[in-house]
């Protein structure tokens, strides 16, 4: 975790090992400046938001049995629990913790923000979390089969900046233990 790198850097400084202290500081800056972004993608209602909630160990992303996610939700490391809702006009709304699904729903849920009428570009959530503190950032994106251009353009930008892409596929309808990928999934890939 970042704290381990921080301790190594301080120890190197205390022992007079400047190269280790310097390398530790450089590593901390790199992790903080460019965390490893993992985008969770798939069709609408495949379970992307449910997976995100499981990864962080609590309900933050709205998850329903209908098309739900209207904007990318980025969950990354932070010293304090907070969120920021970013709008197309470079405005941002700051939300202090605790951050829950109820706090994000008015901005992230398609029932409360249909076709992203509120013009939210993305929501950024900061959490103190053991895995996130390693320099990991999870990104929950709307379904790639969502037909609206406004939602898709925000999603596309997130995918392009991701280091890794996790494809969530709903296999509940699979027959005989196998799965098939539909045309829109294949086109997306």
Coordinates of N, CA and C in Angstrom, one line a residue:
X1 N 0.8 -1.2 0.0 CA 0.0 0.0 0.0 C 0.9 1.3 0.0
X2 N 0.2 2.4 -0.2 CA 0.9 3.7 -0.2 C 1.6 3.9 1.1
X3 N 1.0 3.5 2.2 CA 1.6 3.7 3.5 C 2.9 2.9 3.6
X4 N 3.0 1.7 3.0 CA 4.2 0.9 3.0 C 5.3 1.6 2.3
X5 N 5.0 2.2 1.1 CA 6.0 2.9 0.3 C 6.5 4.1 1.1
X6 N 5.5 4.8 1.8 CA 5.8 5.9 2.6 C 6.8 5.6 3.7
X7 N 6.5 4.5 4.4 CA 7.4 4.0 5.5 C 8.8 3.7 5.0
X8 N 8.9 3.0 3.8 CA 10.2 2.7 3.2 C 11.0 3.9 2.9
X9 N 10.3 4.9 2.3 CA 10.9 6.2 2.0 C 11.5 6.8 3.2
X10 N 10.7 6.9 4.3 CA 11.1 7.5 5.6 C 12.3 6.7 6.2
X11 N 12.2 5.4 6.1 CA 13.3 4.6 6.6 C 14.6 4.8 5.9
X12 N 14.5 4.9 4.5 CA 15.7 5.1 3.7 C 16.3 6.5 4.1
X13 N 15.4 7.5 4.3 CA 15.9 8.8 4.7 C 16.6 8.7 6.1
X14 N 16.0 8.0 7.0 CA 16.6 7.9 8.4 C 17.9 7.2 8.4
X15 N 18.1 6.2 7.5 CA 19.3 5.4 7.4 C 20.3 6.1 6.5
X16 N 20.0 7.2 5.9 CA 20.9 7.9 5.0 C 21.0 7.2 3.6
X17 N 20.1 6.4 3.3 CA 20.0 5.7 1.9 C 19.2 6.6 1.0
X18 N 19.8 7.6 0.5 CA 19.0 8.6 -0.2 C 18.4 8.0 -1.5
X19 N 19.1 7.1 -2.1 CA 18.5 6.5 -3.4 C 17.2 5.8 -3.1
X20 N 17.1 5.1 -1.9 CA 15.9 4.4 -1.6 C 14.8 5.4 -1.2
X21 N 15.2 6.4 -0.4 CA 14.2 7.5 0.0 C 13.7 8.2 -1.3
X22 N 14.6 8.5 -2.2 CA 14.1 9.2 -3.4 C 13.2 8.3 -4.3
X23 N 13.6 7.1 -4.4 CA 12.8 6.1 -5.2 C 11.4 5.9 -4.6
X24 N 11.4 5.9 -3.3 CA 10.1 5.7 -2.6 C 9.2 6.9 -2.8
X25 N 9.7 8.1 -2.7 CA 9.0 9.3 -3.0 C 8.5 9.3 -4.5
X26 N 9.3 9.0 -5.4 CA 8.9 8.9 -6.8 C 7.8 7.9 -7.0
X27 N 7.9 6.8 -6.4 CA 6.9 5.7 -6.5 C 5.5 6.2 -6.0
X28 N 5.6 6.9 -4.8 CA 4.3 7.4 -4.2 C 3.7 8.5 -5.1
X29 N 4.5 9.3 -5.7 CA 4.0 10.4 -6.6 C 3.4 9.7 -7.8
X30 N 4.0 8.7 -8.4 CA 3.5 8.0 -9.6 C 2.2 7.4 -9.3
X31 N 2.1 6.7 -8.2 CA 0.8 6.0 -7.8 C -0.3 7.0 -7.6
X32 N 0.0 8.1 -7.0 CA -1.0 9.1 -6.7 C -1.4 9.9 -8.0
X33 N -0.4 10.1 -8.9 CA -0.7 10.8 -10.1 C -1.4 10.0 -11.2
X34 N -1.1 8.7 -11.2 CA -1.7 7.9 -12.3 C -2.1 6.5 -11.7
X35 N -3.2 6.4 -11.0 CA -3.6 5.1 -10.4 C -4.0 4.2 -11.5
X36 N -3.9 2.9 -11.3 CA -4.3 1.9 -12.2 C -5.8 1.8 -12.3
X37 N -6.3 2.2 -13.5 CA -7.8 2.3 -13.7 C -8.3 1.0 -14.2
X38 N -9.3 0.4 -13.5 CA -9.9 -0.8 -14.0 C -11.4 -0.4 -14.3
X39 N -11.7 -0.4 -15.6 CA -13.1 -0.1 -16.0 C -13.9 -1.4 -16.0
X40 N -15.1 -1.4 -15.4 CA -16.0 -2.5 -15.4 C -17.1 -2.2 -16.4
X41 N -17.1 -3.0 -17.5 CA -18.0 -2.8 -18.7 C -18.9 -4.0 -18.9
X42 N -19.9 -3.8 -19.7 CA -20.8 -4.8 -20.1 C -22.1 -4.3 -20.6
X43 N -23.0 -5.1 -20.9 CA -24.4 -4.7 -21.3 C -25.1 -4.1 -20.1
X44 N -26.2 -3.4 -20.3 CA -27.0 -2.9 -19.2 C -27.6 -4.1 -18.5
X45 N -27.7 -4.0 -17.2 CA -28.2 -5.0 -16.3 C -27.4 -6.3 -16.2
X46 N -26.1 -6.3 -16.6 CA -25.3 -7.4 -16.5 C -24.7 -7.7 -15.1
X47 N -24.7 -6.7 -14.2 CA -24.2 -6.8 -12.9 C -23.0 -6.0 -12.6
X48 N -22.7 -5.0 -13.5 CA -21.5 -4.2 -13.3 C -21.4 -3.5 -12.0
X49 N -22.5 -2.8 -11.7 CA -22.6 -2.0 -10.4 C -22.6 -2.9 -9.2
X50 N -23.2 -4.0 -9.3 CA -23.2 -5.0 -8.2 C -21.8 -5.5 -8.0
X51 N -21.1 -5.8 -9.0 CA -19.6 -6.2 -8.9 C -18.8 -5.0 -8.2
X52 N -19.0 -3.8 -8.7 CA -18.3 -2.7 -8.1 C -18.6 -2.6 -6.6
X53 N -19.8 -2.7 -6.2 CA -20.2 -2.7 -4.8 C -19.5 -3.8 -4.0
X54 N -19.4 -5.0 -4.6 CA -18.7 -6.1 -4.0 C -17.2 -5.8 -3.8
X55 N -16.6 -5.2 -4.8 CA -15.2 -4.9 -4.8 C -14.8 -3.9 -3.7
X56 N -15.7 -3.0 -3.4 CA -15.4 -2.0 -2.3 C -16.1 -2.4 -1.0
X57 N -16.8 -3.5 -1.0 CA -17.4 -4.0 0.2 C -18.6 -3.2 0.8
X58 N -19.3 -2.5 -0.1 CA -20.5 -1.7 0.4 C -21.2 -1.2 -0.8
X59 N -22.4 -0.8 -0.6 CA -23.3 -0.2 -1.7 C -23.0 1.2 -1.9
X60 N -22.4 1.5 -3.0 CA -22.1 2.9 -3.4 C -22.7 3.2 -4.8
X61 N -22.6 2.2 -5.7 CA -23.2 2.4 -7.1 C -24.6 1.9 -7.1
X62 N -25.5 2.7 -7.7 CA -26.9 2.2 -7.8 C -27.0 1.0 -8.7
X63 N -27.7 0.0 -8.2 CA -27.9 -1.3 -9.0 C -29.3 -1.7 -8.9
X64 N -30.0 -1.9 -10.0 CA -31.4 -2.2 -10.1 C -31.5 -3.3 -11.2
X65 N -32.7 -3.8 -11.4 CA -33.1 -4.7 -12.4 C -33.5 -4.0 -13.7
X66 N -33.3 -2.7 -13.8 CA -33.6 -1.9 -15.0 C -32.3 -1.2 -15.3
X67 N -32.2 -0.6 -16.5 CA -31.0 0.2 -16.8 C -30.9 1.3 -15.7
X68 N -29.7 1.3 -15.1 CA -29.5 2.1 -14.0 C -28.4 3.2 -14.1
X69 N -27.2 2.8 -14.4 CA -26.1 3.7 -14.4 C -26.2 4.7 -15.6
X70 N -26.2 6.0 -15.3 CA -26.3 7.0 -16.3 C -25.0 7.7 -16.6
X71 N -24.0 7.6 -15.7 CA -22.8 8.3 -15.8 C -21.7 7.4 -15.2
X72 N -20.4 7.6 -15.7 CA -19.3 6.8 -15.1 C -19.1 7.2 -13.6
X73 N -18.9 6.2 -12.8 CA -18.7 6.4 -11.3 C -17.3 5.9 -11.1
X74 N -16.4 6.8 -10.7 CA -15.0 6.4 -10.5 C -14.7 6.4 -9.0
X75 N -14.3 5.2 -8.5 CA -14.0 5.0 -7.1 C -12.5 4.8 -6.9
X76 N -11.9 5.7 -6.2 CA -10.4 5.7 -6.0 C -10.0 5.9 -4.6
X77 N -8.7 5.9 -4.3 CA -8.3 6.0 -2.9 C -8.4 7.5 -2.4
X78 N -8.6 7.6 -1.1 CA -8.6 8.9 -0.5 C -8.5 8.8 1.0
X79 N -8.0 9.8 1.6 CA -7.8 9.8 3.0 C -9.1 9.9 3.8
X80 N -10.1 10.7 3.2 CA -11.4 10.9 3.7 C -12.4 10.4 2.7
X81 N -13.5 10.0 3.2 CA -14.6 9.6 2.3 C -15.3 10.8 1.7
X82 N -15.4 10.9 0.4 CA -16.0 12.1 -0.2 C -16.4 11.7 -1.6
X83 N -17.1 12.6 -2.3 CA -17.4 12.4 -3.7 C -17.6 13.8 -4.3
X84 N -17.3 13.8 -5.6 CA -17.6 15.0 -6.4 C -18.3 14.7 -7.7
X85 N -19.4 15.5 -8.0 CA -20.2 15.3 -9.1 C -19.7 16.3 -10.1
X86 N -19.2 15.9 -11.3 CA -18.7 16.8 -12.3 C -19.7 17.0 -13.4
X87 N -19.9 18.3 -13.8 CA -20.8 18.7 -14.8 C -20.1 19.1 -16.1
X88 N -20.8 19.1 -17.2 CA -20.3 19.5 -18.5 C -19.7 20.9 -18.5
X89 N -20.2 21.8 -17.7 CA -19.8 23.2 -17.7 C -18.7 23.4 -16.7
X90 N -17.9 22.4 -16.5 CA -16.7 22.5 -15.5 C -17.1 22.8 -14.1
X91 N -18.4 22.7 -13.8 CA -18.9 22.8 -12.4 C -18.7 21.5 -11.7
X92 N -18.6 21.6 -10.4 CA -18.5 20.4 -9.6 C -19.3 20.6 -8.3
X93 N -19.9 19.5 -7.8 CA -20.6 19.5 -6.5 C -19.9 18.6 -5.6
X94 N -19.4 19.1 -4.5 CA -18.6 18.3 -3.5 C -19.6 17.7 -2.5
X95 N -19.5 16.4 -2.3 CA -20.3 15.7 -1.3 C -19.4 15.1 -0.2
X96 N -19.6 15.4 1.0 CA -18.7 14.8 2.1 C -19.4 13.5 2.6
X97 N -18.5 12.6 3.1 CA -19.0 11.3 3.5 C -20.0 11.4 4.7
X98 N -20.6 10.3 5.0 CA -20.4 9.0 4.3 C -21.1 9.0 2.9
X99 N -20.4 8.3 2.0 CA -20.9 8.2 0.6 C -21.6 6.9 0.5
X100 N -22.9 7.0 0.1 CA -23.7 5.8 0.0 C -24.4 5.8 -1.3
X101 N -25.1 4.7 -1.7 CA -25.9 4.7 -2.9 C -26.9 5.7 -2.9
X102 N -27.5 6.0 -1.8 CA -28.6 7.1 -1.7 C -28.0 8.5 -2.0
X103 N -26.8 8.7 -1.7 CA -26.2 10.0 -1.9 C -25.9 10.2 -3.4
X104 N -25.5 9.1 -4.1 CA -25.2 9.2 -5.5 C -26.3 9.0 -6.5
X105 N -27.4 8.4 -6.0 CA -28.5 8.0 -6.9 C -29.1 9.2 -7.7
X106 N -29.3 10.4 -7.1 CA -29.9 11.5 -7.8 C -29.1 12.0 -9.1
X107 N -27.8 11.6 -9.1 CA -26.9 12.0 -10.2 C -26.6 10.9 -11.1
X108 N -26.5 9.6 -10.6 CA -26.0 8.5 -11.3 C -27.1 7.6 -11.8
X109 N -28.3 7.6 -11.3 CA -29.3 6.7 -11.7 C -30.2 7.2 -12.8
X110 N -30.4 6.4 -13.8 CA -31.2 6.8 -15.0 C -32.7 7.2 -14.6
X111 N -33.2 6.7 -13.6 CA -34.5 7.0 -13.2 C -34.6 8.5 -12.6
X112 N -33.5 8.9 -12.0 CA -33.4 10.2 -11.4 C -32.7 11.2 -12.3
X113 N -32.0 10.7 -13.3 CA -31.2 11.5 -14.3 C -31.4 10.9 -15.6
X114 N -32.6 10.9 -16.2 CA -32.8 10.2 -17.5 C -32.1 10.9 -18.6
X115 N -31.4 10.0 -19.4 CA -30.6 10.5 -20.6 C -29.6 11.5 -20.1
X116 N -29.2 11.4 -18.9 CA -28.2 12.4 -18.3 C -28.6 13.8 -18.5
X117 N -29.9 14.1 -18.3 CA -30.4 15.5 -18.4 C -29.7 16.5 -17.5
X118 N -29.1 16.0 -16.4 CA -28.4 16.9 -15.5 C -27.0 17.3 -16.0
X119 N -26.6 16.6 -17.2 CA -25.3 16.9 -17.8 C -24.1 16.6 -16.9
X120 N -24.2 15.5 -16.2 CA -23.0 15.1 -15.4 C -22.0 14.3 -16.2
X121 N -20.8 14.7 -16.2 CA -19.8 14.0 -17.0 C -19.3 12.7 -16.3
X122 N -19.1 12.8 -14.9 CA -18.8 11.7 -14.1 C -18.9 12.0 -12.7
X123 N -18.8 10.9 -11.9 CA -18.8 11.1 -10.4 C -17.5 10.5 -9.9
X124 N -16.8 11.2 -9.1 CA -15.6 10.7 -8.5 C -15.7 10.5 -7.0
X125 N -15.5 9.3 -6.5 CA -15.6 8.9 -5.1 C -14.3 8.6 -4.6
X126 N -14.0 9.1 -3.4 CA -12.7 8.8 -2.7 C -13.0 8.1 -1.4
X127 N -12.3 6.9 -1.2 CA -12.5 6.1 -0.1 C -11.2 5.6 0.5
X128 N -11.1 5.6 1.8 CA -10.0 4.9 2.4 C -10.3 3.4 2.3
X129 N -9.5 2.6 1.6 CA -9.8 1.2 1.3 C -8.5 0.5 1.0
X130 N -8.3 -0.7 1.6 CA -7.1 -1.4 1.5 C -6.6 -1.7 0.1
X131 N -7.5 -2.0 -0.9 CA -7.1 -2.3 -2.2 C -6.9 -1.0 -3.0
X132 N -7.8 0.0 -2.8 CA -7.7 1.3 -3.5 C -6.4 2.0 -3.1
X133 N -6.0 1.8 -1.9 CA -4.8 2.5 -1.4 C -3.5 1.9 -2.0
X134 N -3.6 0.8 -2.8 CA -2.5 0.3 -3.5 C -2.3 1.1 -4.8
X135 N -3.2 2.0 -5.1 CA -3.1 2.8 -6.4 C -4.1 2.3 -7.4
X136 N -5.1 1.6 -7.0 CA -6.2 1.1 -7.8 C -7.4 2.0 -7.9
X137 N -8.0 2.1 -9.0 CA -9.2 2.9 -9.2 C -10.2 2.1 -10.0
X138 N -11.4 1.9 -9.5 CA -12.4 1.2 -10.2 C -13.4 2.2 -10.9
X139 N -13.8 1.8 -12.1 CA -14.7 2.7 -12.8 C -16.0 1.9 -13.3
X140 N -17.1 2.3 -12.7 CA -18.4 1.7 -13.1 C -18.9 2.5 -14.3
X141 N -19.1 1.9 -15.4 CA -19.6 2.6 -16.6 C -21.0 2.1 -17.0
X142 N -21.8 3.0 -17.7 CA -23.1 2.6 -18.2 C -22.9 1.5 -19.2
X143 N -24.0 0.7 -19.4 CA -24.0 -0.4 -20.3 C -23.6 0.1 -21.7
X144 N -22.8 -0.7 -22.4 CA -22.3 -0.3 -23.8 C -23.5 -0.3 -24.8
X145 N -24.6 -1.0 -24.4 CA -25.7 -1.1 -25.3 C -26.7 0.1 -25.0
X146 N -26.4 1.0 -24.2 CA -27.2 2.2 -23.9 C -27.3 3.0 -25.2
X147 N -28.5 3.3 -25.7 CA -28.6 3.9 -27.0 C -28.4 5.4 -27.0
X148 N -28.2 6.1 -25.9 CA -28.1 7.6 -25.9 C -26.7 8.0 -26.1
X149 N -26.5 9.0 -27.0 CA -25.2 9.5 -27.4 C -24.5 10.2 -26.2
X150 N -25.2 10.9 -25.4 CA -24.6 11.7 -24.3 C -24.0 10.7 -23.3
X151 N -24.7 9.6 -23.0 CA -24.2 8.6 -22.0 C -23.0 7.9 -22.7
X152 N -23.1 7.5 -23.9 CA -22.1 6.7 -24.6 C -20.8 7.5 -24.7
X153 N -20.8 8.8 -25.0 CA -19.6 9.6 -25.1 C -18.8 9.6 -23.8
X154 N -19.5 9.8 -22.7 CA -18.8 9.7 -21.4 C -18.2 8.4 -21.2
X155 N -18.9 7.3 -21.5 CA -18.4 6.0 -21.3 C -17.2 5.7 -22.1
X156 N -17.2 6.1 -23.4 CA -16.1 5.9 -24.3 C -14.8 6.5 -23.8
X157 N -14.9 7.7 -23.3 CA -13.7 8.4 -22.8 C -13.1 7.6 -21.6
X158 N -13.9 7.1 -20.7 CA -13.4 6.3 -19.6 C -12.7 5.1 -20.1
X159 N -13.3 4.4 -21.0 CA -12.7 3.1 -21.5 C -11.3 3.4 -22.1
X160 N -11.2 4.5 -22.9 CA -9.9 4.9 -23.5 C -8.8 5.2 -22.5
X161 N -9.2 5.6 -21.3 CA -8.2 6.0 -20.3 C -7.9 4.8 -19.3
X162 N -8.6 3.7 -19.5 CA -8.5 2.6 -18.6 C -7.2 1.8 -18.9
X163 N -6.6 1.2 -17.8 CA -5.5 0.3 -18.0 C -6.0 -1.1 -18.2
X164 N -7.1 -1.4 -17.6 CA -7.7 -2.8 -17.7 C -9.2 -2.7 -17.8
X165 N -9.8 -3.6 -18.5 CA -11.2 -3.7 -18.8 C -11.7 -5.0 -18.3
X166 N -12.7 -5.0 -17.4 CA -13.3 -6.2 -16.9 C -14.7 -6.2 -17.6
X167 N -15.0 -7.3 -18.4 CA -16.2 -7.4 -19.1 C -17.1 -8.3 -18.2
X168 N -18.3 -7.8 -17.8 CA -19.3 -8.5 -17.0 C -20.3 -9.0 -18.0
X169 N -20.5 -10.3 -18.0 CA -21.5 -11.0 -18.9 C -22.5 -11.7 -18.0
X170 N -23.8 -11.4 -18.3 CA -24.9 -12.1 -17.6 C -25.0 -13.5 -18.2
X171 N -24.7 -14.5 -17.5 CA -24.8 -15.9 -18.0 C -26.1 -16.6 -17.4
X172 N -27.0 -15.9 -16.8 CA -28.1 -16.5 -16.2 C -29.0 -17.2 -17.2
X173 N -29.0 -16.8 -18.4 CA -29.8 -17.4 -19.5 C -29.1 -18.4 -20.3
X174 N -27.9 -18.7 -20.0 CA -27.1 -19.7 -20.7 C -27.6 -21.1 -20.6
X175 N -27.7 -21.8 -21.7 CA -28.2 -23.2 -21.7 C -27.0 -24.1 -21.7
X176 N -27.2 -25.2 -21.1 CA -26.2 -26.3 -21.1 C -24.8 -25.9 -20.6
X177 N -24.8 -24.9 -19.7 CA -23.5 -24.5 -19.1 C -22.6 -23.6 -19.9
X178 N -23.0 -23.3 -21.1 CA -22.1 -22.4 -22.0 C -22.7 -21.0 -22.1
X179 N -21.9 -20.2 -22.6 CA -22.4 -18.8 -22.9 C -22.2 -18.4 -24.3
X180 N -23.0 -17.5 -24.8 CA -22.8 -17.0 -26.1 C -22.7 -15.4 -26.0
X181 N -22.0 -14.9 -26.8 CA -21.9 -13.4 -26.9 C -22.7 -12.9 -28.0
X182 N -23.6 -11.9 -27.7 CA -24.4 -11.4 -28.7 C -23.6 -10.4 -29.6
X183 N -24.2 -10.0 -30.7 CA -23.6 -9.1 -31.7 C -23.0 -7.8 -31.1
X184 N -23.8 -7.2 -30.2 CA -23.4 -5.9 -29.6 C -22.2 -6.1 -28.7
X185 N -22.1 -7.2 -28.0 CA -21.0 -7.5 -27.1 C -19.7 -7.7 -28.0
X186 N -19.9 -8.4 -29.1 CA -18.7 -8.7 -30.0 C -18.3 -7.4 -30.6
X187 N -19.2 -6.5 -31.0 CA -18.8 -5.3 -31.6 C -18.1 -4.4 -30.6
X188 N -18.6 -4.4 -29.4 CA -18.0 -3.6 -28.3 C -16.5 -4.1 -28.1
X189 N -16.3 -5.4 -28.1 CA -15.0 -5.9 -27.9 C -14.1 -5.6 -29.1

